mmCIF file of C-alpha atoms in Angstrom:
data_model
loop_
_atom_site.group_PDB
_atom_site.id
_atom_site.type_symbol
_atom_site.label_atom_id
_atom_site.label_comp_id
_atom_site.label_asym_id
_atom_site.label_seq_id
_atom_site.Cartn_x
_atom_site.Cartn_y
_atom_site.Cartn_z
ATOM 1 C CA MET V 1 7.571 -7.892 -40.711
ATOM 2 C CA ILE V 2 8.406 -11.136 -38.979
ATOM 3 C CA GLU V 3 9.472 -14.139 -40.866
ATOM 4 C CA PRO V 4 10.709 -17.942 -40.049
ATOM 5 C CA ALA V 5 14.886 -16.951 -40.159
ATOM 6 C CA SER V 6 14.612 -21.450 -41.955
ATOM 7 C CA SER V 7 16.745 -19.785 -44.264
ATOM 8 C CA LEU V 8 18.949 -17.994 -41.753
ATOM 9 C CA ILE V 9 20.088 -20.562 -39.367
ATOM 10 C CA ARG V 10 23.485 -20.928 -38.204
ATOM 11 C CA PRO V 11 24.356 -24.789 -37.610
ATOM 12 C CA ALA V 12 25.188 -22.782 -34.330
ATOM 13 C CA LEU V 13 20.885 -22.413 -33.610
ATOM 14 C CA GLY V 14 20.694 -26.496 -34.222
ATOM 15 C CA CYS V 15 20.895 -28.208 -30.962
ATOM 16 C CA VAL V 16 21.130 -25.770 -28.118
ATOM 17 C CA LEU V 17 21.437 -28.785 -25.663
ATOM 18 C CA CYS V 18 22.344 -31.294 -27.193
ATOM 19 C CA VAL V 19 23.364 -33.390 -24.175
ATOM 20 C CA ALA V 20 22.599 -33.841 -20.670
ATOM 21 C CA LEU V 21 23.757 -31.666 -18.719
ATOM 22 C CA PRO V 22 27.539 -32.867 -16.020
ATOM 23 C CA LEU V 23 26.055 -28.730 -15.052
ATOM 24 C CA LEU V 24 28.804 -27.742 -12.317
ATOM 25 C CA ALA V 25 30.648 -29.895 -12.011
ATOM 26 C CA ALA V 26 32.116 -28.672 -16.128
ATOM 27 C CA GLU V 27 34.268 -25.551 -16.091
ATOM 28 C CA THR V 28 33.157 -22.600 -14.596
ATOM 29 C CA THR V 29 35.442 -19.700 -15.609
ATOM 30 C CA CYS V 30 34.040 -16.443 -17.513
ATOM 31 C CA ARG V 31 35.723 -13.679 -18.139
ATOM 32 C CA THR V 32 34.282 -10.807 -16.658
ATOM 33 C CA GLN V 33 34.751 -6.447 -17.933
ATOM 34 C CA ARG V 34 32.643 -3.424 -16.273
ATOM 35 C CA SER V 35 30.421 -1.912 -19.539
ATOM 36 C CA LEU V 36 29.956 2.089 -19.139
ATOM 37 C CA PRO V 37 27.754 3.750 -21.261
ATOM 38 C CA SER V 38 29.849 5.802 -23.966
ATOM 39 C CA PRO V 39 28.151 10.199 -24.435
ATOM 40 C CA PRO V 40 25.281 10.105 -26.642
ATOM 41 C CA GLU V 41 26.681 11.209 -30.015
ATOM 42 C CA GLY V 42 25.162 14.137 -31.757
ATOM 43 C CA GLN V 43 21.287 13.896 -31.850
ATOM 44 C CA ALA V 44 20.568 10.757 -30.395
ATOM 45 C CA ILE V 45 16.995 10.015 -30.646
ATOM 46 C CA VAL V 46 16.561 7.706 -28.347
ATOM 47 C CA GLY V 47 18.480 8.824 -24.820
ATOM 48 C CA PRO V 48 18.986 8.435 -20.848
ATOM 49 C CA ASP V 49 15.584 9.742 -20.567
ATOM 50 C CA ASP V 50 13.302 7.758 -22.261
ATOM 51 C CA TRP V 51 15.251 4.360 -23.470
ATOM 52 C CA LEU V 52 12.304 2.644 -22.031
ATOM 53 C CA ARG V 53 9.255 4.190 -22.861
ATOM 54 C CA PRO V 54 7.095 2.216 -25.416
ATOM 55 C CA GLY V 55 8.400 3.892 -28.481
ATOM 56 C CA ASN V 56 11.614 2.965 -27.791
ATOM 57 C CA LEU V 57 11.866 -0.022 -26.259
ATOM 58 C CA ARG V 58 12.384 -2.448 -29.083
ATOM 59 C CA PHE V 59 15.645 -1.101 -29.054
ATOM 60 C CA GLY V 60 16.440 -0.240 -25.201
ATOM 61 C CA LEU V 61 15.476 -3.698 -24.070
ATOM 62 C CA ALA V 62 18.174 -4.815 -26.989
ATOM 63 C CA HIS V 63 21.056 -2.276 -26.543
ATOM 64 C CA PRO V 64 21.416 -1.804 -21.798
ATOM 65 C CA ALA V 65 24.240 -1.183 -22.788
ATOM 66 C CA ARG V 66 24.616 1.726 -23.963
ATOM 67 C CA PHE V 67 22.117 3.669 -21.148
ATOM 68 C CA MET V 68 23.502 1.418 -18.927
ATOM 69 C CA PRO V 69 27.043 0.740 -16.534
ATOM 70 C CA GLY V 70 27.304 -3.267 -15.695
ATOM 71 C CA ASP V 71 28.880 -6.314 -16.436
ATOM 72 C CA ARG V 72 29.882 -8.676 -19.065
ATOM 73 C CA ILE V 73 29.447 -11.359 -18.714
ATOM 74 C CA ASP V 74 31.264 -13.738 -22.079
ATOM 75 C CA PRO V 75 30.632 -17.832 -20.433
ATOM 76 C CA PRO V 76 32.510 -21.132 -20.114
ATOM 77 C CA ALA V 77 33.659 -21.670 -23.738
ATOM 78 C CA ARG V 78 32.065 -25.120 -25.600
ATOM 79 C CA THR V 79 33.031 -26.685 -27.808
ATOM 80 C CA GLU V 80 29.885 -29.535 -28.767
ATOM 81 C CA ARG V 81 28.903 -29.758 -31.496
ATOM 82 C CA ARG V 82 25.635 -28.511 -32.745
ATOM 83 C CA SER V 83 23.890 -30.099 -35.770
ATOM 84 C CA THR V 84 21.332 -28.099 -38.114
ATOM 85 C CA PRO V 85 17.701 -28.148 -36.849
ATOM 86 C CA SER V 86 15.333 -30.436 -39.592
ATOM 87 C CA ARG V 87 11.565 -28.786 -40.814
ATOM 88 C CA GLN V 88 10.472 -26.387 -38.740
ATOM 89 C CA ILE V 89 6.845 -25.740 -37.333
ATOM 90 C CA ASP V 90 4.714 -23.781 -39.634
ATOM 91 C CA VAL V 91 3.065 -20.571 -38.884
ATOM 92 C CA ASP V 92 0.752 -20.666 -41.472
ATOM 93 C CA ARG V 93 -0.644 -23.263 -41.113
ATOM 94 C CA THR V 94 -0.758 -23.844 -37.698
ATOM 95 C CA GLN V 95 -3.985 -22.220 -36.073
ATOM 96 C CA LEU V 96 -5.339 -21.643 -32.881
ATOM 97 C CA VAL V 97 -8.133 -19.177 -31.484
ATOM 98 C CA ASP V 98 -8.171 -15.685 -31.157
ATOM 99 C CA PRO V 99 -9.323 -14.330 -27.573
ATOM 100 C CA ALA V 100 -9.375 -11.201 -29.040
ATOM 101 C CA ASP V 101 -12.833 -12.286 -31.015
ATOM 102 C CA GLY V 102 -12.982 -15.817 -30.816
ATOM 103 C CA ALA V 103 -12.213 -16.065 -33.953
ATOM 104 C CA ALA V 104 -9.713 -19.479 -34.880
ATOM 105 C CA ARG V 105 -6.423 -17.285 -36.685
ATOM 106 C CA SER V 106 -2.656 -19.138 -37.571
ATOM 107 C CA LEU V 107 0.318 -18.764 -35.239
ATOM 108 C CA ARG V 108 1.564 -15.695 -37.441
ATOM 109 C CA HIS V 109 -0.707 -14.302 -36.878
ATOM 110 C CA MET V 110 -0.834 -14.660 -33.000
ATOM 111 C CA LEU V 111 2.702 -14.185 -32.204
ATOM 112 C CA ASP V 112 2.711 -10.807 -34.927
ATOM 113 C CA ASN V 113 -0.355 -8.729 -33.788
ATOM 114 C CA ARG V 114 -1.531 -10.085 -30.099
ATOM 115 C CA ILE V 115 1.959 -10.502 -28.750
ATOM 116 C CA ASP V 116 3.742 -7.983 -30.948
ATOM 117 C CA ALA V 117 7.319 -10.964 -30.927
ATOM 118 C CA ASP V 118 10.679 -10.366 -32.214
ATOM 119 C CA GLY V 119 12.153 -13.193 -31.704
ATOM 120 C CA VAL V 120 10.266 -16.859 -30.668
ATOM 121 C CA LEU V 121 12.969 -20.559 -30.114
ATOM 122 C CA VAL V 122 11.137 -23.552 -28.932
ATOM 123 C CA LEU V 123 13.442 -26.375 -28.181
ATOM 124 C CA ARG V 124 11.691 -30.497 -27.826
ATOM 125 C CA ARG V 125 14.015 -32.174 -26.685
ATOM 126 C CA GLY V 126 16.643 -30.000 -27.302
ATOM 127 C CA ARG V 127 16.256 -29.430 -30.739
ATOM 128 C CA VAL V 128 14.821 -26.536 -32.480
ATOM 129 C CA VAL V 129 11.933 -26.686 -34.070
ATOM 130 C CA LEU V 130 11.011 -23.114 -34.807
ATOM 131 C CA ASP V 131 13.378 -20.001 -34.739
ATOM 132 C CA TYR V 132 10.610 -16.751 -35.436
ATOM 133 C CA ARG V 133 12.190 -13.413 -35.007
ATOM 134 C CA ARG V 134 11.734 -10.005 -36.655
ATOM 135 C CA THR V 135 13.796 -8.575 -38.990
ATOM 136 C CA GLY V 136 16.923 -7.223 -37.343
ATOM 137 C CA PHE V 137 17.066 -9.473 -34.374
ATOM 138 C CA ASP V 138 19.814 -10.705 -32.818
ATOM 139 C CA PRO V 139 19.050 -14.030 -31.194
ATOM 140 C CA ALA V 140 22.850 -14.463 -29.663
ATOM 141 C CA GLY V 141 22.426 -10.740 -28.752
ATOM 142 C CA PRO V 142 21.817 -10.078 -24.834
ATOM 143 C CA ARG V 143 18.111 -8.452 -23.640
ATOM 144 C CA LEU V 144 17.047 -7.439 -20.480
ATOM 145 C CA LEU V 145 14.387 -9.401 -19.277
ATOM 146 C CA LEU V 146 13.200 -6.815 -16.315
ATOM 147 C CA GLU V 147 10.954 -9.096 -13.942
ATOM 148 C CA ALA V 148 11.584 -11.897 -15.163
ATOM 149 C CA THR V 149 14.452 -11.610 -13.773
ATOM 150 C CA HIS V 150 13.656 -12.733 -10.303
ATOM 151 C CA PRO V 151 12.599 -16.451 -10.927
ATOM 152 C CA ILE V 152 16.239 -16.996 -11.718
ATOM 153 C CA LEU V 153 16.996 -15.268 -7.998
ATOM 154 C CA ALA V 154 15.156 -16.754 -6.701
ATOM 155 C CA MET V 155 16.593 -20.444 -7.997
ATOM 156 C CA MET V 156 20.207 -18.927 -6.882
ATOM 157 C CA VAL V 157 18.976 -18.667 -3.484
ATOM 158 C CA VAL V 158 17.297 -21.905 -3.385
ATOM 159 C CA LYS V 159 20.359 -23.859 -4.562
ATOM 160 C CA ALA V 160 22.125 -21.509 -1.332
ATOM 161 C CA SER V 161 19.651 -23.145 0.899
ATOM 162 C CA ALA V 162 19.715 -26.555 -0.269
ATOM 163 C CA GLU V 163 23.694 -26.863 -0.404
ATOM 164 C CA GLY V 164 23.587 -25.887 3.265
ATOM 165 C CA LEU V 165 24.740 -22.617 3.008
ATOM 166 C CA VAL V 166 21.309 -20.446 4.502
ATOM 167 C CA ASP V 167 18.443 -20.876 6.438
ATOM 168 C CA ARG V 168 15.156 -19.767 4.506
ATOM 169 C CA SER V 169 13.574 -19.753 7.951
ATOM 170 C CA LYS V 170 15.756 -16.971 8.693
ATOM 171 C CA GLY V 171 14.354 -12.891 8.569
ATOM 172 C CA VAL V 172 15.542 -11.182 5.566
ATOM 173 C CA ASP V 173 18.141 -8.939 8.473
ATOM 174 C CA ARG V 174 20.100 -11.986 9.342
ATOM 175 C CA VAL V 175 21.145 -12.764 5.983
ATOM 176 C CA ILE V 176 21.403 -9.130 5.234
ATOM 177 C CA PRO V 177 23.604 -7.563 8.641
ATOM 178 C CA GLU V 178 23.381 -3.777 7.110
ATOM 179 C CA LEU V 179 19.875 -4.199 7.480
ATOM 180 C CA GLY V 180 19.540 -5.076 10.551
ATOM 181 C CA GLY V 181 17.985 -3.538 14.080
ATOM 182 C CA ASN V 182 14.591 -3.029 11.387
ATOM 183 C CA ARG V 183 11.545 -5.091 13.664
ATOM 184 C CA GLY V 184 9.574 -4.948 10.300
ATOM 185 C CA LEU V 185 12.431 -6.865 8.317
ATOM 186 C CA GLY V 186 13.313 -9.647 11.049
ATOM 187 C CA LYS V 187 9.743 -10.500 11.173
ATOM 188 C CA LEU V 188 9.609 -10.640 7.136
ATOM 189 C CA SER V 189 11.556 -14.922 6.484
ATOM 190 C CA LEU V 190 14.024 -15.099 3.585
ATOM 191 C CA THR V 191 10.544 -18.177 2.469
ATOM 192 C CA ARG V 192 8.440 -15.729 1.888
ATOM 193 C CA LEU V 193 10.619 -13.840 -0.483
ATOM 194 C CA VAL V 194 11.596 -16.376 -2.500
ATOM 195 C CA HIS V 195 8.162 -16.911 -3.156
ATOM 196 C CA GLY V 196 7.226 -13.005 -2.882
ATOM 197 C CA ARG V 197 4.844 -13.335 -0.670
ATOM 198 C CA THR V 198 6.093 -9.814 1.575
ATOM 199 C CA GLY V 199 3.158 -7.825 2.292
ATOM 200 C CA LEU V 200 6.199 -5.614 2.027
ATOM 201 C CA GLU V 201 3.770 -1.533 1.183
ATOM 202 C CA TRP V 202 5.449 0.324 -1.440
ATOM 203 C CA THR V 203 4.572 3.897 -1.273
ATOM 204 C CA PRO V 204 4.613 4.971 -5.215
ATOM 205 C CA GLY V 205 6.819 7.548 -4.781
ATOM 206 C CA GLU V 206 8.678 6.054 -3.165
ATOM 207 C CA GLN V 207 8.528 3.477 -6.375
ATOM 208 C CA ASP V 208 9.829 6.808 -7.881
ATOM 209 C CA ARG V 209 12.372 7.100 -6.160
ATOM 210 C CA TRP V 210 13.588 2.975 -6.402
ATOM 211 C CA ARG V 211 13.779 3.779 -10.057
ATOM 212 C CA GLN V 212 15.752 6.515 -10.147
ATOM 213 C CA GLU V 213 18.605 4.803 -7.529
ATOM 214 C CA ALA V 214 18.349 1.427 -9.654
ATOM 215 C CA GLY V 215 19.053 4.046 -12.230
ATOM 216 C CA TRP V 216 16.425 3.323 -14.334
ATOM 217 C CA THR V 217 15.535 6.765 -14.260
ATOM 218 C CA PRO V 218 17.634 9.678 -14.205
ATOM 219 C CA GLY V 219 18.131 11.608 -10.888
ATOM 220 C CA GLY V 220 19.368 8.536 -8.275
ATOM 221 C CA ARG V 221 22.301 10.265 -5.658
ATOM 222 C CA LEU V 222 22.914 7.354 -3.389
ATOM 223 C CA GLY V 223 22.114 3.742 -4.604
ATOM 224 C CA VAL V 224 19.830 1.285 -5.247
ATOM 225 C CA ARG V 225 21.249 -0.565 -1.446
ATOM 226 C CA ALA V 226 21.998 2.012 0.245
ATOM 227 C CA TRP V 227 18.587 4.316 0.054
ATOM 228 C CA LEU V 228 16.957 0.875 1.107
ATOM 229 C CA ALA V 229 18.867 0.084 4.450
ATOM 230 C CA ALA V 230 17.513 4.587 4.790
ATOM 231 C CA ARG V 231 14.656 3.012 4.697
ATOM 232 C CA SER V 232 12.142 3.550 7.664
ATOM 233 C CA PRO V 233 9.976 1.714 9.160
ATOM 234 C CA TRP V 234 8.977 -1.530 7.464
ATOM 235 C CA PRO V 235 5.346 -1.034 5.975
ATOM 236 C CA ARG V 236 3.986 -4.984 6.177
ATOM 237 C CA SER V 237 0.450 -5.546 5.417
ATOM 238 C CA ALA V 238 -1.775 -8.289 7.435
ATOM 239 C CA GLU V 239 -2.953 -10.641 4.109
ATOM 240 C CA HIS V 240 0.857 -10.406 3.144
ATOM 241 C CA GLY V 241 -0.256 -11.371 -0.285
ATOM 242 C CA VAL V 242 0.674 -11.731 -3.358
ATOM 243 C CA ASP V 243 3.382 -9.109 -4.099
ATOM 244 C CA GLN V 244 3.599 -7.559 -8.466
ATOM 245 C CA PRO V 245 6.189 -8.547 -10.351
ATOM 246 C CA SER V 246 8.144 -5.968 -10.042
ATOM 247 C CA GLY V 247 9.241 -3.203 -7.250
ATOM 248 C CA PRO V 248 11.900 -2.238 -5.380
ATOM 249 C CA GLU V 249 12.331 -5.489 -2.725
ATOM 250 C CA GLY V 250 13.574 -7.825 -6.574
ATOM 251 C CA GLU V 251 16.552 -5.692 -4.774
ATOM 252 C CA LEU V 252 16.163 -7.681 -1.809
ATOM 253 C CA LEU V 253 16.263 -10.928 -3.140
ATOM 254 C CA LEU V 254 19.005 -9.848 -5.026
ATOM 255 C CA TRP V 255 20.793 -9.322 -1.747
ATOM 256 C CA VAL V 256 19.878 -12.004 -0.817
ATOM 257 C CA ALA V 257 21.233 -14.854 -3.320
ATOM 258 C CA GLU V 258 23.924 -12.904 -2.850
ATOM 259 C CA LYS V 259 24.796 -12.744 0.629
ATOM 260 C CA ALA V 260 23.270 -16.577 0.490
ATOM 261 C CA ALA V 261 26.123 -18.213 -1.989
ATOM 262 C CA LYS V 262 28.285 -14.700 -0.537
ATOM 263 C CA LYS V 263 29.226 -14.547 -3.590
ATOM 264 C CA PRO V 264 29.340 -11.755 -6.344
ATOM 265 C CA ALA V 265 26.343 -11.439 -8.432
ATOM 266 C CA ALA V 266 28.685 -11.502 -11.875
ATOM 267 C CA GLN V 267 30.318 -15.525 -10.580
ATOM 268 C CA LEU V 268 25.814 -16.001 -9.944
ATOM 269 C CA LEU V 269 25.522 -15.194 -12.830
ATOM 270 C CA CYS V 270 28.820 -17.643 -14.243
ATOM 271 C CA GLU V 271 27.650 -20.342 -12.916
ATOM 272 C CA LEU V 272 24.564 -20.377 -13.616
ATOM 273 C CA GLN V 273 25.534 -19.990 -17.601
ATOM 274 C CA SER V 274 28.022 -22.686 -16.973
ATOM 275 C CA GLY V 275 24.399 -25.086 -16.173
ATOM 276 C CA ILE V 276 22.450 -24.136 -19.194
ATOM 277 C CA ARG V 277 25.706 -24.616 -21.789
ATOM 278 C CA ALA V 278 24.898 -20.552 -22.617
ATOM 279 C CA GLN V 279 26.869 -19.670 -26.181
ATOM 280 C CA ASP V 280 26.039 -15.734 -25.590
ATOM 281 C CA THR V 281 27.472 -13.259 -23.893
ATOM 282 C CA ALA V 282 25.285 -12.001 -20.718
ATOM 283 C CA PHE V 283 25.096 -8.665 -18.553
ATOM 284 C CA TRP V 284 23.609 -7.044 -15.775
ATOM 285 C CA ALA V 285 22.970 -3.820 -15.310
ATOM 286 C CA SER V 286 23.906 -1.641 -11.614
ATOM 287 C CA ASP V 287 23.489 1.715 -10.217
ATOM 288 C CA GLY V 288 25.398 4.261 -10.488
ATOM 289 C CA GLN V 289 27.728 1.938 -7.181
ATOM 290 C CA GLY V 290 27.715 -0.642 -9.803
ATOM 291 C CA THR V 291 25.503 -2.536 -7.306
ATOM 292 C CA PRO V 292 23.393 -5.764 -9.673
ATOM 293 C CA LEU V 293 19.668 -4.630 -10.375
ATOM 294 C CA ALA V 294 16.760 -7.295 -9.459
ATOM 295 C CA ASP V 295 15.616 -6.244 -13.189
ATOM 296 C CA GLY V 296 18.864 -5.699 -14.732
ATOM 297 C CA LEU V 297 20.228 -8.879 -16.298
ATOM 298 C CA ALA V 298 20.187 -9.059 -19.987
ATOM 299 C CA LEU V 299 20.374 -12.506 -21.731
ATOM 300 C CA SER V 300 20.372 -13.661 -25.193
ATOM 301 C CA LEU V 301 17.130 -15.679 -26.759
ATOM 302 C CA ARG V 302 19.033 -19.204 -27.211
ATOM 303 C CA ASP V 303 20.722 -18.796 -22.929
ATOM 304 C CA PHE V 304 16.813 -17.935 -21.688
ATOM 305 C CA ALA V 305 15.664 -21.100 -24.221
ATOM 306 C CA ALA V 306 18.885 -22.564 -22.918
ATOM 307 C CA LEU V 307 17.602 -21.781 -19.467
ATOM 308 C CA GLY V 308 13.731 -24.245 -19.666
ATOM 309 C CA GLN V 309 15.879 -26.617 -21.373
ATOM 310 C CA GLY V 310 17.555 -26.776 -17.875
ATOM 311 C CA LEU V 311 14.413 -27.378 -15.974
ATOM 312 C CA LEU V 312 13.683 -30.206 -17.950
ATOM 313 C CA ASP V 313 17.391 -31.739 -17.783
ATOM 314 C CA VAL V 314 17.133 -31.512 -13.484
ATOM 315 C CA ARG V 315 13.945 -33.316 -13.702
ATOM 316 C CA ALA V 316 14.589 -35.663 -16.790
ATOM 317 C CA ARG V 317 17.740 -36.602 -14.751
ATOM 318 C CA PRO V 318 17.136 -36.114 -10.367
ATOM 319 C CA GLY V 319 19.584 -37.421 -9.031
ATOM 320 C CA ARG V 320 22.500 -35.318 -10.962
ATOM 321 C CA ARG V 321 24.148 -32.761 -9.397
ATOM 322 C CA ALA V 322 22.152 -29.690 -11.190
ATOM 323 C CA LEU V 323 21.170 -25.940 -11.577
ATOM 324 C CA VAL V 324 18.346 -26.812 -8.629
ATOM 325 C CA PRO V 325 17.277 -29.628 -6.692
ATOM 326 C CA ALA V 326 15.096 -31.710 -8.147
ATOM 327 C CA TRP V 327 12.539 -31.899 -5.772
ATOM 328 C CA PHE V 328 12.453 -27.493 -6.564
ATOM 329 C CA VAL V 329 11.750 -28.249 -10.292
ATOM 330 C CA GLU V 330 9.240 -31.035 -9.530
ATOM 331 C CA THR V 331 7.667 -28.295 -6.741
ATOM 332 C CA LEU V 332 7.530 -25.432 -9.965
ATOM 333 C CA ALA V 333 6.250 -28.448 -12.695
ATOM 334 C CA GLY V 334 2.173 -29.057 -10.209
ATOM 335 C CA SER V 335 0.239 -27.129 -9.448
ATOM 336 C CA SER V 336 -0.847 -27.410 -5.428
ATOM 337 C CA PRO V 337 -4.532 -25.716 -4.851
ATOM 338 C CA SER V 338 -2.702 -24.179 -1.882
ATOM 339 C CA VAL V 339 -0.374 -21.892 -3.807
ATOM 340 C CA GLN V 340 -2.024 -18.388 -3.566
ATOM 341 C CA GLY V 341 -3.348 -16.505 -7.106
ATOM 342 C CA LEU V 342 -0.944 -14.879 -9.440
ATOM 343 C CA PRO V 343 -0.488 -11.031 -8.750
ATOM 344 C CA SER V 344 -3.341 -9.142 -10.040
ATOM 345 C CA ALA V 345 -1.696 -8.035 -13.462
ATOM 346 C CA TRP V 346 -1.036 -11.139 -15.224
ATOM 347 C CA ARG V 347 -4.408 -12.385 -13.935
ATOM 348 C CA GLY V 348 -5.105 -12.860 -17.639
ATOM 349 C CA LEU V 349 -3.888 -16.909 -17.475
ATOM 350 C CA GLY V 350 -6.892 -17.834 -15.393
ATOM 351 C CA GLU V 351 -7.983 -18.542 -12.220
ATOM 352 C CA ASP V 352 -6.936 -21.367 -11.205
ATOM 353 C CA SER V 353 -2.884 -20.378 -12.364
ATOM 354 C CA ALA V 354 -0.955 -19.358 -9.388
ATOM 355 C CA TRP V 355 2.503 -18.315 -7.999
ATOM 356 C CA GLN V 356 5.599 -19.955 -6.484
ATOM 357 C CA TYR V 357 9.175 -19.406 -6.686
ATOM 358 C CA ARG V 358 7.798 -16.498 -8.607
ATOM 359 C CA PHE V 359 7.481 -19.163 -10.973
ATOM 360 C CA VAL V 360 3.833 -19.382 -12.699
ATOM 361 C CA HIS V 361 2.089 -22.459 -12.917
ATOM 362 C CA PRO V 362 -0.344 -21.741 -16.108
ATOM 363 C CA GLY V 363 -3.792 -23.941 -14.284
ATOM 364 C CA GLY V 364 -5.050 -26.899 -15.495
ATOM 365 C CA GLY V 365 -3.743 -30.230 -16.495
ATOM 366 C CA GLY V 366 -0.474 -31.370 -16.765
ATOM 367 C CA HIS V 367 3.136 -30.786 -15.405
ATOM 368 C CA ARG V 368 4.546 -26.838 -16.742
ATOM 369 C CA THR V 369 5.657 -23.842 -15.879
ATOM 370 C CA ALA V 370 7.019 -20.237 -17.196
ATOM 371 C CA ILE V 371 8.153 -17.269 -15.872
ATOM 372 C CA LEU V 372 6.578 -13.436 -17.290
ATOM 373 C CA GLY V 373 8.695 -11.188 -18.218
ATOM 374 C CA ALA V 374 7.079 -7.685 -19.157
ATOM 375 C CA TYR V 375 5.452 -6.401 -22.662
ATOM 376 C CA GLY V 376 5.120 -10.531 -23.256
ATOM 377 C CA THR V 377 8.434 -11.839 -22.351
ATOM 378 C CA SER V 378 7.685 -15.605 -21.505
ATOM 379 C CA LEU V 379 9.562 -18.806 -21.106
ATOM 380 C CA TYR V 380 7.050 -21.468 -20.992
ATOM 381 C CA VAL V 381 8.089 -25.280 -20.190
ATOM 382 C CA ASP V 382 6.160 -28.010 -20.575
ATOM 383 C CA PHE V 383 7.784 -31.019 -18.493
ATOM 384 C CA ASP V 384 4.888 -33.516 -20.498
ATOM 385 C CA ARG V 385 5.934 -32.663 -23.625
ATOM 386 C CA ALA V 386 9.626 -32.253 -23.256
ATOM 387 C CA THR V 387 9.442 -28.702 -24.591
ATOM 388 C CA VAL V 388 10.091 -25.421 -24.358
ATOM 389 C CA VAL V 389 8.831 -21.496 -25.068
ATOM 390 C CA ALA V 390 11.107 -18.699 -25.537
ATOM 391 C CA ILE V 391 9.867 -15.333 -26.146
ATOM 392 C CA TYR V 392 11.580 -12.341 -26.618
ATOM 393 C CA ALA V 393 7.896 -9.288 -27.658
ATOM 394 C CA THR V 394 7.656 -5.732 -26.807
ATOM 395 C CA HIS V 395 4.215 -5.343 -26.356
ATOM 396 C CA PRO V 396 2.590 -1.743 -26.047
ATOM 397 C CA GLU V 397 0.902 -2.371 -23.073
ATOM 398 C CA ARG V 398 3.982 -4.514 -19.520
ATOM 399 C CA ALA V 399 0.352 -6.509 -19.261
ATOM 400 C CA SER V 400 -3.228 -7.249 -19.446
ATOM 401 C CA PRO V 401 -6.215 -9.870 -19.735
ATOM 402 C CA LEU V 402 -6.040 -10.489 -23.759
ATOM 403 C CA LEU V 403 -1.731 -10.030 -23.573
ATOM 404 C CA MET V 404 -1.957 -12.716 -20.837
ATOM 405 C CA ALA V 405 -4.477 -15.057 -22.562
ATOM 406 C CA SER V 406 -2.798 -15.171 -25.614
ATOM 407 C CA LEU V 407 0.510 -15.710 -24.355
ATOM 408 C CA GLN V 408 -1.190 -19.348 -22.807
ATOM 409 C CA ARG V 409 -2.983 -20.287 -25.984
ATOM 410 C CA THR V 410 0.341 -19.353 -27.616
ATOM 411 C CA TRP V 411 2.286 -21.072 -25.736
ATOM 412 C CA ASP V 412 0.045 -24.409 -26.092
ATOM 413 C CA ALA V 413 -0.477 -24.348 -29.193
ATOM 414 C CA LEU V 414 3.693 -24.382 -30.288
ATOM 415 C CA ALA V 415 3.568 -26.525 -27.639
ATOM 416 C CA GLN V 416 1.380 -29.147 -29.742
ATOM 417 C CA ALA V 417 2.807 -28.750 -33.182
ATOM 418 C CA ALA V 418 6.588 -29.818 -31.520
ATOM 419 C CA GLY V 419 4.921 -32.589 -30.554
ATOM 420 C CA ALA V 420 2.987 -33.276 -33.953
ATOM 421 C CA GLN V 421 6.628 -31.566 -36.257
ATOM 422 C CA ALA V 422 8.808 -34.780 -33.946
ATOM 423 C CA VAL V 423 6.740 -37.336 -35.014
ATOM 424 C CA ARG V 424 6.961 -36.792 -38.742
#
């Protein structure tokens, strides 16, 4: 059962970001603690072999530290006051068209039956206008983003490039010396990697081996980076089209982010937490060798929403020091006809949707962008309406045309309702 949490909202959920971001000029001291999974106790129903299977997803995604080693990162302490939100969006009276059959149905029905939402947080101008959660969902608990981590990694690489730390025209092997000497990688620029258009080819066997070496499934021996370094050759297709949103090449993106900034992933995350005024502990899962994983970042729903608010603030105040350059956010907000289409798994969003810097532009008019993860998890930012929609979900399918269409219509309905709520 999903129910609105208006009677349960804590004051800390009121205004996620009540002031403009002074961002990276602020304190950036975090506390990082190594975490190792505890041995299974008794006859545990969910174990390391099956914690990410469909029937266990809701528990597994919310408790990654029980199954994976990693780092817990506490953000810098915040002292600003947050006000309690006013009346929320009515999820029963808000109507939208169900893409399954064209019938008008309530927002509650869409969240419960089409998206399988566990928690939804909607901000308008930094204030919470909807805090909607399945019974037992904790908006402060870190939850695995899986491939939704990749756009955040792309932001980190772009920021390092803007600061003059790395040239995005360089080949991947120039930035990662451990992969040097491979002609295939020498022809792959950081720009293509950041955009997700590498053309790298991975066999089903390599996909399975990647999951093992990363630790998502048992059987790894080398660790994910040693396995990548030993790969030879690195075949690429001639077309260099849009790649899949998740896969081994994500590990290259994280490796490049660390090399470019000359900082470990935990420190990069600490800077991000400072920039978005994070409230909650994050977790970054690693392989057995202690290497952070590209699909391994876990943020609370509140901080996931704060990331979207951070992008809004960059565009509203481009002269301030920010998470990323203002031009980057402006690029995400628009839709260029020259930008290639989506990975096939996401094409239910519409034919005019686009994918750039691993962010999605949902198509149509207006200035908006989205981060898409697996199973319905997503972060939608509507720059015209100053609205952020953060959704954590555990849909039975990783992606489907119906799920994508349901997300698009839900995003738009929530953004419209948020605007209407603000003028009441």
